[in-house]
Short mmCIF file of C-alpha atoms and ligand atoms in Angstrom, two decimals:
data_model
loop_
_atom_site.label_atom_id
_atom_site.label_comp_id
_atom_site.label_asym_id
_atom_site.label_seq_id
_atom_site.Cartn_x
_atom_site.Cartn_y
_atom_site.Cartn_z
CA UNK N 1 -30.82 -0.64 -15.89
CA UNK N 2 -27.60 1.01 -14.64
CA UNK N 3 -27.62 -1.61 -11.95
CA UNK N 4 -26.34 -4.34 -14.68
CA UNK N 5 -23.70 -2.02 -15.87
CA UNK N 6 -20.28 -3.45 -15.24
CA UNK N 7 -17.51 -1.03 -13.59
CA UNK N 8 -16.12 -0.86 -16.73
CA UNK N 9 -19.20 0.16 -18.52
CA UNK N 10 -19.69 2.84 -15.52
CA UNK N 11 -16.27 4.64 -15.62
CA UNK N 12 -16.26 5.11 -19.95
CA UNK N 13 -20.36 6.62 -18.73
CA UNK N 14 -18.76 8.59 -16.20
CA UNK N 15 -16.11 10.19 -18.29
CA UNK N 16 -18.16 10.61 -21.29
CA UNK N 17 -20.34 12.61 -18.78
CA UNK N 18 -17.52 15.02 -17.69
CA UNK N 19 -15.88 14.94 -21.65
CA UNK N 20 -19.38 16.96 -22.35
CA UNK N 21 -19.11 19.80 -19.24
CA UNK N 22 -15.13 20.21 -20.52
CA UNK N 23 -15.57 20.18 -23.93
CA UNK N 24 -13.06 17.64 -24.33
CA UNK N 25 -12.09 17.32 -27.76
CA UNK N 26 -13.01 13.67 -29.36
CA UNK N 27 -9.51 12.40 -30.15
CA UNK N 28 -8.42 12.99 -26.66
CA UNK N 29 -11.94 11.69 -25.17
CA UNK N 30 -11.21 8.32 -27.11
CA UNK N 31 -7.86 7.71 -25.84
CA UNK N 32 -9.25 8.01 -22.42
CA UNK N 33 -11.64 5.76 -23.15
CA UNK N 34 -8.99 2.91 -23.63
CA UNK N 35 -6.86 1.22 -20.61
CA UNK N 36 -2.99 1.81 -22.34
CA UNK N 37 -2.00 -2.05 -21.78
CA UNK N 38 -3.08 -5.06 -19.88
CA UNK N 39 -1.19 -7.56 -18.75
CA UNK N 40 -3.34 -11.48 -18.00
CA UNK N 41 -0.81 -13.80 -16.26
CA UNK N 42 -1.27 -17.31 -14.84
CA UNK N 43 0.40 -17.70 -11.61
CA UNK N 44 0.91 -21.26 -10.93
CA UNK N 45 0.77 -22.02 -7.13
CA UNK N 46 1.81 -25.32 -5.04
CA UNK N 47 -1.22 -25.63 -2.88
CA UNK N 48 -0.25 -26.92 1.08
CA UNK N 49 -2.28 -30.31 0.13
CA UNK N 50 0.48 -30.81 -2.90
CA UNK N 51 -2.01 -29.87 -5.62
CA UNK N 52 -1.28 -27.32 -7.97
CA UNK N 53 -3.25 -24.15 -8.61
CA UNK N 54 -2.88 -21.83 -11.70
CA UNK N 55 -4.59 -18.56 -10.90
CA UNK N 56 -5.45 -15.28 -12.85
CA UNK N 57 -4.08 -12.24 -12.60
CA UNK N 58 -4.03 -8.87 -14.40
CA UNK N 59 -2.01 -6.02 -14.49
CA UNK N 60 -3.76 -2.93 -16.41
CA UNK N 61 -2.39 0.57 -17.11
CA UNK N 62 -4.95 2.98 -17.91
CA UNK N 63 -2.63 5.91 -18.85
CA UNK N 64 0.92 7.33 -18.31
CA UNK N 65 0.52 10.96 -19.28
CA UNK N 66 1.59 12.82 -15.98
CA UNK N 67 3.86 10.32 -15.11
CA UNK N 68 4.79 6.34 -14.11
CA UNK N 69 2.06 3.63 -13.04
CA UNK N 70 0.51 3.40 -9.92
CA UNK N 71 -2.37 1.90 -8.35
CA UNK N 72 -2.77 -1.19 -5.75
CA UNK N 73 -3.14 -5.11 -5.98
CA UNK N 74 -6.35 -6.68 -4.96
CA UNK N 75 -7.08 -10.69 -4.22
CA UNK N 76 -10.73 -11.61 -4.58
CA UNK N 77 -12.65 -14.13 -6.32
CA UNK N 78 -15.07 -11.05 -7.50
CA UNK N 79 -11.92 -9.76 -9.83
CA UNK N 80 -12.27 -9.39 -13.50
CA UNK N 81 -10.69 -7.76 -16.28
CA UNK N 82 -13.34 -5.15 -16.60
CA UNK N 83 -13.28 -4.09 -12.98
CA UNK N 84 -9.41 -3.97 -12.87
CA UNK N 85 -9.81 -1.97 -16.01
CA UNK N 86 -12.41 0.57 -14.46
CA UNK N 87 -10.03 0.64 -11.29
CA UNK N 88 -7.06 1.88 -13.45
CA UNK N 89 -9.04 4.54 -14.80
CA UNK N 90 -9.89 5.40 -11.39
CA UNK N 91 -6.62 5.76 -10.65
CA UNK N 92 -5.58 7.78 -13.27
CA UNK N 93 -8.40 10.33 -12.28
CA UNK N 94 -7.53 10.20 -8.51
CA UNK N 95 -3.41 10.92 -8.84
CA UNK N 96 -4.67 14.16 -11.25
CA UNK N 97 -7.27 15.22 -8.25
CA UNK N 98 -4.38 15.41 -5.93
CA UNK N 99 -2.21 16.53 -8.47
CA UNK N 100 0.63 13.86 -7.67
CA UNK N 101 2.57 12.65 -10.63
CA UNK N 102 1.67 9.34 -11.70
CA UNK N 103 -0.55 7.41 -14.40
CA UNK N 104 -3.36 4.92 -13.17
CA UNK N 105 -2.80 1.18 -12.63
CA UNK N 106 -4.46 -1.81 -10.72
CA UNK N 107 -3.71 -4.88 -10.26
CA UNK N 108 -5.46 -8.45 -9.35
CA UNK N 109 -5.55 -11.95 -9.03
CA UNK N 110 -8.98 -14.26 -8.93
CA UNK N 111 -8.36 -15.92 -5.75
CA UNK N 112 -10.20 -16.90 -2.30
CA UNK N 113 -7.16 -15.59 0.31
CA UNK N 114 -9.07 -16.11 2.97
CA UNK N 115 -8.66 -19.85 1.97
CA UNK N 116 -5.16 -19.84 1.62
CA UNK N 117 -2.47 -20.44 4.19
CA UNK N 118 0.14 -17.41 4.97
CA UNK N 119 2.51 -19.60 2.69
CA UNK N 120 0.15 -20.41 -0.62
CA UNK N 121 -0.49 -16.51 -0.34
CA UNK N 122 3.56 -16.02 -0.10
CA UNK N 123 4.53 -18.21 -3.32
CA UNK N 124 1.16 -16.92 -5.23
CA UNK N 125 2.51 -13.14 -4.46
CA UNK N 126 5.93 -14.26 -5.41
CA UNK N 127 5.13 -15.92 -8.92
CA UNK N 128 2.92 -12.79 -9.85
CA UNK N 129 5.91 -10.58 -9.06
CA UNK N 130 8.28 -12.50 -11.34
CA UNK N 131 5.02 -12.86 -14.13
CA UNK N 132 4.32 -8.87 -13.54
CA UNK N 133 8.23 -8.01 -13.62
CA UNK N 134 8.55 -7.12 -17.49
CA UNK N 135 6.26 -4.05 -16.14
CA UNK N 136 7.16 -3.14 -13.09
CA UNK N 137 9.72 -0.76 -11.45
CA UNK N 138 9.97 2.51 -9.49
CA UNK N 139 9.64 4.14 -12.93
CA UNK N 140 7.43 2.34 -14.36
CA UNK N 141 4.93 0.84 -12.34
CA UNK N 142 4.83 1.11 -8.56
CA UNK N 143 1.68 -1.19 -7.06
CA UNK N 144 0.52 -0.87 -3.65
CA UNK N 145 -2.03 -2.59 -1.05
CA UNK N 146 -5.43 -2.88 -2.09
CA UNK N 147 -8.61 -5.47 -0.98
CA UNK N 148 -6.83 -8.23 1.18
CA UNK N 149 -3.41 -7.45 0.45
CA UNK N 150 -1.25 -5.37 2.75
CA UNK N 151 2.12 -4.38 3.92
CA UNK N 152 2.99 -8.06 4.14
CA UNK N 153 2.61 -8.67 0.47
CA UNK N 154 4.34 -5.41 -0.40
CA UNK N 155 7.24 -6.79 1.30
CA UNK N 156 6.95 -10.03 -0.69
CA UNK N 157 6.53 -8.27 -3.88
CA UNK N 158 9.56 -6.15 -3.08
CA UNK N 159 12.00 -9.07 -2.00
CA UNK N 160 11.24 -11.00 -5.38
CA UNK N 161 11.76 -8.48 -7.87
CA UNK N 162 14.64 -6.84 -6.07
CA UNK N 163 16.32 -10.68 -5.65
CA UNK N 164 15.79 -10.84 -9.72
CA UNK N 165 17.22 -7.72 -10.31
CA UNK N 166 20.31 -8.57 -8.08
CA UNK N 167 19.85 -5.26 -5.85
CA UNK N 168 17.19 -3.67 -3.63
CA UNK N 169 14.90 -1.44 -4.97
CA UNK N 170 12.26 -0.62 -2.14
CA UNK N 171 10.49 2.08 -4.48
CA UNK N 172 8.87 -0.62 -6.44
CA UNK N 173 6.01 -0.71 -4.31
CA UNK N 174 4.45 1.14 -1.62
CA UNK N 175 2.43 0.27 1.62
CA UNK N 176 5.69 -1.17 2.26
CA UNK N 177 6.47 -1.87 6.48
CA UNK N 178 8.70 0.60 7.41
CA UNK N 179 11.05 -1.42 8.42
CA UNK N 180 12.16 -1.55 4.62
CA UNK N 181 11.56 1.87 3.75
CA UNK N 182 7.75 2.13 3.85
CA UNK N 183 6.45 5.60 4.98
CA UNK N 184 5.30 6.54 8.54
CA UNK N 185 1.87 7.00 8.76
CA UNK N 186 0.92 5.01 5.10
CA UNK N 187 -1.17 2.70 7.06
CA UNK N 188 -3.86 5.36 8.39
CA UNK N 189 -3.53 7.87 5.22
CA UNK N 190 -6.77 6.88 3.64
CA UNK N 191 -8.37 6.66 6.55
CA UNK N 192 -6.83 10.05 7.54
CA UNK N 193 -7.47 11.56 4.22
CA UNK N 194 -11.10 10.52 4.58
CA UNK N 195 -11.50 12.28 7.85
CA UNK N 196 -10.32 15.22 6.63
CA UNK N 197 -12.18 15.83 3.53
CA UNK N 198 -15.29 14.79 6.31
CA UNK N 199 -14.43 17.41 8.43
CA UNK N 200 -14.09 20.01 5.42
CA UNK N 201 -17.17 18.83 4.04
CA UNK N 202 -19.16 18.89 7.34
CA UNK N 203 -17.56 22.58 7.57
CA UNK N 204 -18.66 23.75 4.53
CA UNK N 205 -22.20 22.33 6.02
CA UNK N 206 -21.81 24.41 8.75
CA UNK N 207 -22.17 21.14 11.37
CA UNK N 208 -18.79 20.29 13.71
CA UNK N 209 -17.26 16.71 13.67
CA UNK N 210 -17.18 16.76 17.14
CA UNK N 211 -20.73 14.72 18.23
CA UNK N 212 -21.30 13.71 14.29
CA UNK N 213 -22.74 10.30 14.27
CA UNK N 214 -20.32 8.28 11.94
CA UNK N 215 -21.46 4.80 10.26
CA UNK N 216 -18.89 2.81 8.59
CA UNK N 217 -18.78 -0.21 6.36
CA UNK N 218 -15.82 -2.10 6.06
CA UNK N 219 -13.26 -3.08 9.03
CA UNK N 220 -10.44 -3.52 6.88
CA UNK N 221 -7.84 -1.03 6.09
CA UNK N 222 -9.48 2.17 5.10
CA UNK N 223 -12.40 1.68 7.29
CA UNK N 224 -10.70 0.79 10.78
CA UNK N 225 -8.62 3.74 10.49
CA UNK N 226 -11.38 6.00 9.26
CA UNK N 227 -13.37 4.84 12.42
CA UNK N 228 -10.26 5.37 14.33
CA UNK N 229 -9.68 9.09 13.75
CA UNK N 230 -13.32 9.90 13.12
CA UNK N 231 -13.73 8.74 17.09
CA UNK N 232 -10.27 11.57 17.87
CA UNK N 233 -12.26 14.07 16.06
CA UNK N 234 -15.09 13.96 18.46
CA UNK N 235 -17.34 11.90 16.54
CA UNK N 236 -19.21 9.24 17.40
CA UNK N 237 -19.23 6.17 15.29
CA UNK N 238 -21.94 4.10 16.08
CA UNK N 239 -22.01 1.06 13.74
CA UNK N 240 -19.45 -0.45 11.64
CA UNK N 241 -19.52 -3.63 9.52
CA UNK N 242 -17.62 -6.94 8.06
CA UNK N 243 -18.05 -9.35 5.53
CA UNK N 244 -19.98 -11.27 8.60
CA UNK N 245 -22.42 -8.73 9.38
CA UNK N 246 -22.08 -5.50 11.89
CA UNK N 247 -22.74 -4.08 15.23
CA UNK N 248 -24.39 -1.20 16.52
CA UNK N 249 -24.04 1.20 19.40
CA UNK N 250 -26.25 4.30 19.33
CA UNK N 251 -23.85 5.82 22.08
CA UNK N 252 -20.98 5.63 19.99
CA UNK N 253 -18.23 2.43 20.25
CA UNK N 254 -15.30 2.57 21.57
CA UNK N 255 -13.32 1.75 18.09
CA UNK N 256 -10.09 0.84 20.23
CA UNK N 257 -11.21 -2.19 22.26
CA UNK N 258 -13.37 -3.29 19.09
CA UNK N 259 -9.94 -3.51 17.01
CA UNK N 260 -9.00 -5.47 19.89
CA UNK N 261 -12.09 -7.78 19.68
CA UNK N 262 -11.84 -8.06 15.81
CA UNK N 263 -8.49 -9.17 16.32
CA UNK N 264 -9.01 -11.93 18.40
CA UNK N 265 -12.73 -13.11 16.86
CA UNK N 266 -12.02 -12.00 13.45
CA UNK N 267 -14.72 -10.28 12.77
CA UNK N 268 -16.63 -7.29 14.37
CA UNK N 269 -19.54 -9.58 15.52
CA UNK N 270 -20.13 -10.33 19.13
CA UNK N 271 -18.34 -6.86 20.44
CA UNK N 272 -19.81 -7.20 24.28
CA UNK N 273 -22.10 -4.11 24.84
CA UNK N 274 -23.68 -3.64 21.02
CA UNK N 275 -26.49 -4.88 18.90
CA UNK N 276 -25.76 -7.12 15.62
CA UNK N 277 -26.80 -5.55 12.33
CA UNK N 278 -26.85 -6.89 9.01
CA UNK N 279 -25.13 -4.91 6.07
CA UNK N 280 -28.30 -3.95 4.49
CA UNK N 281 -29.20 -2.30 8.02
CA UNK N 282 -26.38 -0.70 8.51
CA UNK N 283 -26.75 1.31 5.24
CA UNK N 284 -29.55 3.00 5.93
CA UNK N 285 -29.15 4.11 9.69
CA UNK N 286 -29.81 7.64 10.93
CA UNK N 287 -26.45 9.33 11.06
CA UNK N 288 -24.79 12.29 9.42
CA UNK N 289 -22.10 10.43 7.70
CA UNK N 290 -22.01 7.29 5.57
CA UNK N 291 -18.73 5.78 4.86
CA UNK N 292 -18.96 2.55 2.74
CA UNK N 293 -15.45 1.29 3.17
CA UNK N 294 -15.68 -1.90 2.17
CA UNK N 295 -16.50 -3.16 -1.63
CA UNK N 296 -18.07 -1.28 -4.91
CA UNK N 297 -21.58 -1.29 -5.48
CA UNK N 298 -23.08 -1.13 -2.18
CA UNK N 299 -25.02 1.83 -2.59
CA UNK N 300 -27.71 1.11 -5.78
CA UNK N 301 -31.02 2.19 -7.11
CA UNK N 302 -32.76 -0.21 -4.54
CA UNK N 303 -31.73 1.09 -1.30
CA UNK N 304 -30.22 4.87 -1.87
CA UNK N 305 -33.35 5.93 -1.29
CA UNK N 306 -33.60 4.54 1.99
CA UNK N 307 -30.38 6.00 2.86
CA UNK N 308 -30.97 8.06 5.54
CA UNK N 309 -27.05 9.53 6.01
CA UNK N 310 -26.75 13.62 5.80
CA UNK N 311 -23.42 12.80 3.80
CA UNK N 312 -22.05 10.27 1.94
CA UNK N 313 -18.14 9.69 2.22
CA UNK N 314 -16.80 7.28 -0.12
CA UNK N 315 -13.70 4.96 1.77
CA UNK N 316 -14.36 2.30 -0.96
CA UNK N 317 -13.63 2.73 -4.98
CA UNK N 318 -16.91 2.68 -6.59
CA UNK N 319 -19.52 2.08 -4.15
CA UNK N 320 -22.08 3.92 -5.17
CA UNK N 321 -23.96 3.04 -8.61
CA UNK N 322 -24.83 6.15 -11.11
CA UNK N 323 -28.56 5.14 -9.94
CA UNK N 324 -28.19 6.02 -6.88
CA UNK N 325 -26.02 8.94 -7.38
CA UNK N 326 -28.70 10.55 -8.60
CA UNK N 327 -30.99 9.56 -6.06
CA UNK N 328 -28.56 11.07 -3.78
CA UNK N 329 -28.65 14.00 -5.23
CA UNK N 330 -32.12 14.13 -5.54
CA UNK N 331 -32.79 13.85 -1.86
CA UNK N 332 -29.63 16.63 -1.32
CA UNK N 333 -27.26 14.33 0.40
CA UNK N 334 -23.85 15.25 0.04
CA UNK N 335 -21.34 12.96 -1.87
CA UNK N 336 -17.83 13.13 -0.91
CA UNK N 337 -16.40 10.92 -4.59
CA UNK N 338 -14.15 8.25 -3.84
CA UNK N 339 -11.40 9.71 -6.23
CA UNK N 340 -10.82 12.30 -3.54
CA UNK N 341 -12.45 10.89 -0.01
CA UNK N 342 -9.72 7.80 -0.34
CA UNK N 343 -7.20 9.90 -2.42
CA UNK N 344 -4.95 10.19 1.10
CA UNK N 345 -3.55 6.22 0.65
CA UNK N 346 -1.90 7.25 -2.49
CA UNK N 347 -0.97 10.58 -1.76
CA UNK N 348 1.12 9.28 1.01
CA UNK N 349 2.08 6.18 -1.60
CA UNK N 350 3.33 9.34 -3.32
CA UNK N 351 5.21 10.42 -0.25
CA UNK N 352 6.71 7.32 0.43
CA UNK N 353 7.92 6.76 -3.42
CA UNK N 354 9.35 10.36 -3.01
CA UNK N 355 11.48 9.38 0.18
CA UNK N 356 12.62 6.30 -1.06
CA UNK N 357 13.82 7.60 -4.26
CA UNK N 358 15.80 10.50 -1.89
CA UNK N 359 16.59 7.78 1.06
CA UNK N 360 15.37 10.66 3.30
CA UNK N 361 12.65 9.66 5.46
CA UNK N 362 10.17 12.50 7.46
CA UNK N 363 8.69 11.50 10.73
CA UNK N 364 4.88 10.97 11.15
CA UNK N 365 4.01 14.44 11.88
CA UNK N 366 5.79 16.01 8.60
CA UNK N 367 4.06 13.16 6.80
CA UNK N 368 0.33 13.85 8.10
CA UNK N 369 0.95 17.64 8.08
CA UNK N 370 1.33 17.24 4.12
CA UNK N 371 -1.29 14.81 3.47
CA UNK N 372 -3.82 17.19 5.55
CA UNK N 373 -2.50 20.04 3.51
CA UNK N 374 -3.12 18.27 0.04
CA UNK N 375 -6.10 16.84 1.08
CA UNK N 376 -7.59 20.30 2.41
CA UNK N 377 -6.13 21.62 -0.71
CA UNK N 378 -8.37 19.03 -3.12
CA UNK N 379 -11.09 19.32 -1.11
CA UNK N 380 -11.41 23.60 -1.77
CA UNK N 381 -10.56 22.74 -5.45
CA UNK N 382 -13.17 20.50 -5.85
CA UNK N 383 -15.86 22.09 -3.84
CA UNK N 384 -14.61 25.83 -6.02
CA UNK N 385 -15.97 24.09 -9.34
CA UNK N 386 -18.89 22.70 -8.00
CA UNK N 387 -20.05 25.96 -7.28
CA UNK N 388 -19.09 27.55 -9.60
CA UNK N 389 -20.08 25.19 -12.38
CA UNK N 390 -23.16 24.11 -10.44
CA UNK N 391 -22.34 20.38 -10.01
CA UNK N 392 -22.32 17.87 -7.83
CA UNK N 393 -18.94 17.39 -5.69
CA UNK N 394 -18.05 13.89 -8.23
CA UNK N 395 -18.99 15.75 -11.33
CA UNK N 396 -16.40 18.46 -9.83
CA UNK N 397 -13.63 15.94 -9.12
CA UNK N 398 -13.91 13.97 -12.44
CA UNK N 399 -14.21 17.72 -14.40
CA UNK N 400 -10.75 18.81 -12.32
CA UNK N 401 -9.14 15.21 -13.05
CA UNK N 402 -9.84 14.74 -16.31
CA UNK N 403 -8.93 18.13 -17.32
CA UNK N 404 -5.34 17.57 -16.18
CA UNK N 405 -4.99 14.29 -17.67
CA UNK N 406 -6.54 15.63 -20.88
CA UNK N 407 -3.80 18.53 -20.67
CA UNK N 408 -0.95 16.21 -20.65
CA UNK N 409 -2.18 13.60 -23.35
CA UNK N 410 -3.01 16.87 -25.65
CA UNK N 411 0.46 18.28 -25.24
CA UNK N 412 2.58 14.99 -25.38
CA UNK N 413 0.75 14.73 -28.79
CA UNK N 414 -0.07 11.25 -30.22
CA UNK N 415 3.23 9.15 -30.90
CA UNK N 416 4.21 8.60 -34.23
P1 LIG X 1 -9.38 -4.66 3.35
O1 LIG X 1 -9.29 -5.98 2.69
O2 LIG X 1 -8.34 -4.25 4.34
O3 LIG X 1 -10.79 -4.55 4.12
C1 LIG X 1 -12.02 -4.76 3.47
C2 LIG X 1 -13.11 -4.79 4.54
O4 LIG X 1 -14.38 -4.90 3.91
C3 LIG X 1 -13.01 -5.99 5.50
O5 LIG X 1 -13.39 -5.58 6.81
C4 LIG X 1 -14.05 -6.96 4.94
O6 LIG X 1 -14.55 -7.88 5.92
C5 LIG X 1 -15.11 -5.97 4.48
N1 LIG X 1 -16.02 -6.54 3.51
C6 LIG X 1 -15.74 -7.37 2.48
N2 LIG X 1 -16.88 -7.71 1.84
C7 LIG X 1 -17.88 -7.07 2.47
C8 LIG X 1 -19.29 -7.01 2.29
N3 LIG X 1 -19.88 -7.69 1.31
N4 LIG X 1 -20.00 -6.23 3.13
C9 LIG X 1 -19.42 -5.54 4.12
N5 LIG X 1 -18.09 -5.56 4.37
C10 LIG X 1 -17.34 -6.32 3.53
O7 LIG X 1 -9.52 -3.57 2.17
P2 LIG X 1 -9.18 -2.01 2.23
O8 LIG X 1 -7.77 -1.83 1.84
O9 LIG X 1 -9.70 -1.45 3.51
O10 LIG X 1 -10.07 -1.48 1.02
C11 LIG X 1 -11.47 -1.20 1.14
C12 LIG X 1 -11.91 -0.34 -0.02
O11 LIG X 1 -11.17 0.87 -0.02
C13 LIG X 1 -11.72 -0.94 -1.41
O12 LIG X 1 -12.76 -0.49 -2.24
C14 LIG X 1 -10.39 -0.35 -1.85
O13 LIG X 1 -10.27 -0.33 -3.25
C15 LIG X 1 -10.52 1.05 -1.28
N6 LIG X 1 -9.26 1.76 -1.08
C16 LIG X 1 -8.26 1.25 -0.31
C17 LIG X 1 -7.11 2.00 -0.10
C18 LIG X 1 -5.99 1.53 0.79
O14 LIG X 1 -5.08 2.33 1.06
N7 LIG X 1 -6.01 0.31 1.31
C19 LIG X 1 -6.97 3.26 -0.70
C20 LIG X 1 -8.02 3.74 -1.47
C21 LIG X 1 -9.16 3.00 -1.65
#
């Protein structure tokens, strides 16, 4: 039954969960419940054949108690309202974890990029921006990257609304290149954060990273550099995925040459020395960790109890179902939450807001230093109240999160 619920449907379950173990009061539990405002836009497009397109997109704020919007931009012909929605809240939840001062937002438009030519994407991204620009600023609302948009975009995004407000304003967005004030190291911080709260975890299990058999889905963002720095820790990541499908290497791959290959072939498929894999396959391989680091729902009541993973890290927002959560937990697998395993691509979003707004920029190593210290830092926090409280590690996060969000609705008080 939990399989039909829609993300939406799942956050509001999750937090009415955690509003029971912290006694939230029910005036502050309902305003949670609700996404602050949403924004629908039509973004019409000149195609390269001369048609005209008019896509959707949709801007949601979830809530803006500890401080101004953030959250990324996806493009994907899977986005809805509800999902955007459930993202935001996300958000929200994952900026209190790490304690960084900013509300939760998302953003997306229905659209097939992988259809479009570098220029459709350019003019779609531009319209948006000038559609999304009553919202936006480096007060208000500061997106980032997300599913199939990237540093590219960002810079897109940036140029239009800084061309309609007549000056540059690079703090409107993050994931920026750096060559416009983007942050060192922004590109590998999820996948860094996720290695780190991996190694913490796998300490805390008493097993070393070094020899750890790592599987990851996803090749994109988070889950090439997660596979990247998992490999420099000493582990040994023997399958990742695609869209297309995924290979497999029990002797570990060599992640470096396989960027290579992906970026020639496109996809992971066909890496010289491996065995093909399907998805499905790849989910349920003997290993120690799990990262699904692609799209939500990957993980469900059919197949988590086939997973065969000691841990489960989540790269991905929402990919495992409340089903099988609890078969998870039932078999004693351990469940690194998405709000805090990805939480290091907006903590260093947070970093590179920070130095834009001082026009002081910190090399690579000041930037990882602090990310590793925040994210070791969550991690302990988290891990404290599951202990203590004597639940699991997402129950933990979402108690910590909500908590803080909860404490600054309560004492802003309810305008008028
Ligand atoms: P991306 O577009 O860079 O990469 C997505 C990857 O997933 C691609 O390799 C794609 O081929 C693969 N994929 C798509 N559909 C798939 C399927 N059905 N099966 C297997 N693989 C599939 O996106 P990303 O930025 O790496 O984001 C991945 C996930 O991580 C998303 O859930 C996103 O919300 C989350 N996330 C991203 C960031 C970030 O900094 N980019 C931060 C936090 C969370």
């Amino acid at each position: 039954m939990d399989e039909e619920l829609n993300p939406l449907a799942m956050a509001r379950q999750q937090l009415d969960e955690v509003a029971v173990h912290i006694h939230l009061e029910a005036d502050v539990h309902e305003r949670l419940k609700h996404c602050k405002r949403t924004l629908i836009v039509a973004v019409p497009t000149s195609m390269d054949d001369g048609s005209l397109q008019v896509f959707t997109g949709y801007r949601v704020h979830h809530n803006l108690a500890r401080g101004p919007a953030k959250g990324g931009i996806r493009y994907h012909p899977g986005v809805s309202l509800d999902e955007v929605s459930a993202l935001a809240m996300w958000m929200t939840w994952k900026c209190a974890l790490m304690d960084i001062p900013f509300g939760g937002a998302k953003g997306g438009v229905v659209c097939n990029p992988k259809e479009m030519s570098l220029r459709e994407l350019e003019l779609m991204t531009r319209r948006l921006t000038s559609e999304l620009m009553i919202i936006l600023g480096p007060d208000k609302d500061i997106p980032a990257p997300d599913i199939n948009t990237n540093a590219q975009t960002m810079a897109w995004i940036l140029d239009t609304y800084s061309m309609n407000v007549g000056h540059s304003v690079p703090s409107v967005v993050t994931g920026k290149p750096v060559s416009v004030g983007g942050s060192r190291g922004r590109e590998e911080a999820t996948g860094r954060g996720c290695v780190c709260t991996i190694r913490e975890a796998l300490g805390h299990l008493g097993m070393p990273i070094a020899g750890a058999r790592v599987v990851v889905q996803g090749f994109g963002n988070v889950g090439r550099a997660t596979a990247r720095l998992a490999q420099q820790a000493g582990a040994r990541v023997i399958a990742v995925s695609d869209e297309w499908g995924g290979v497999y290497q029990p002797q570990g791959l060599d992640i470096e040459a396989l960027v290579c290959h992906n970026q020639e072939a496109g996809r992971v498929a066909g890496f010289a020395g491996t065995e093909p894999l399907t998805n499905a396959e790849l989910l349920e391989l003997d290993c120690e960790v799990l990262i699904p680091a692609a799209l939500g729902h990957q993980l469900t009541g059919a197949n988590a109890g086939r997973v065969r993973a000691r841990m489960v890290a989540e790269g991905a927002n929402g990919p495992t179902t409340p089903a099988a959560d609890r078969i998870l937990a039932e078999r004693g697998i351990f469940l690194l939450p998405d709000i805090l395993a990805n939480a290091g691509g907006v903590t260093v979003s947070y970093f590179e807001w920070v130095q834009g707004l001082m026009e002081y920029f910190w090399t690579e190593e000041e930037v990882n230093e602090r990310l590793e210290r925040l994210m070791r830092q969550a991690f302990a926090d988290v891990l404290r109240v599951s202990l203590r409280e004597k639940v699991s590690m997402r129950l933990a996060a979402y108690m910590l999160a909500v908590s803080r969000v909860a404490e600054a609705t309560r004492i802003r008080g309810k305008y008028p």
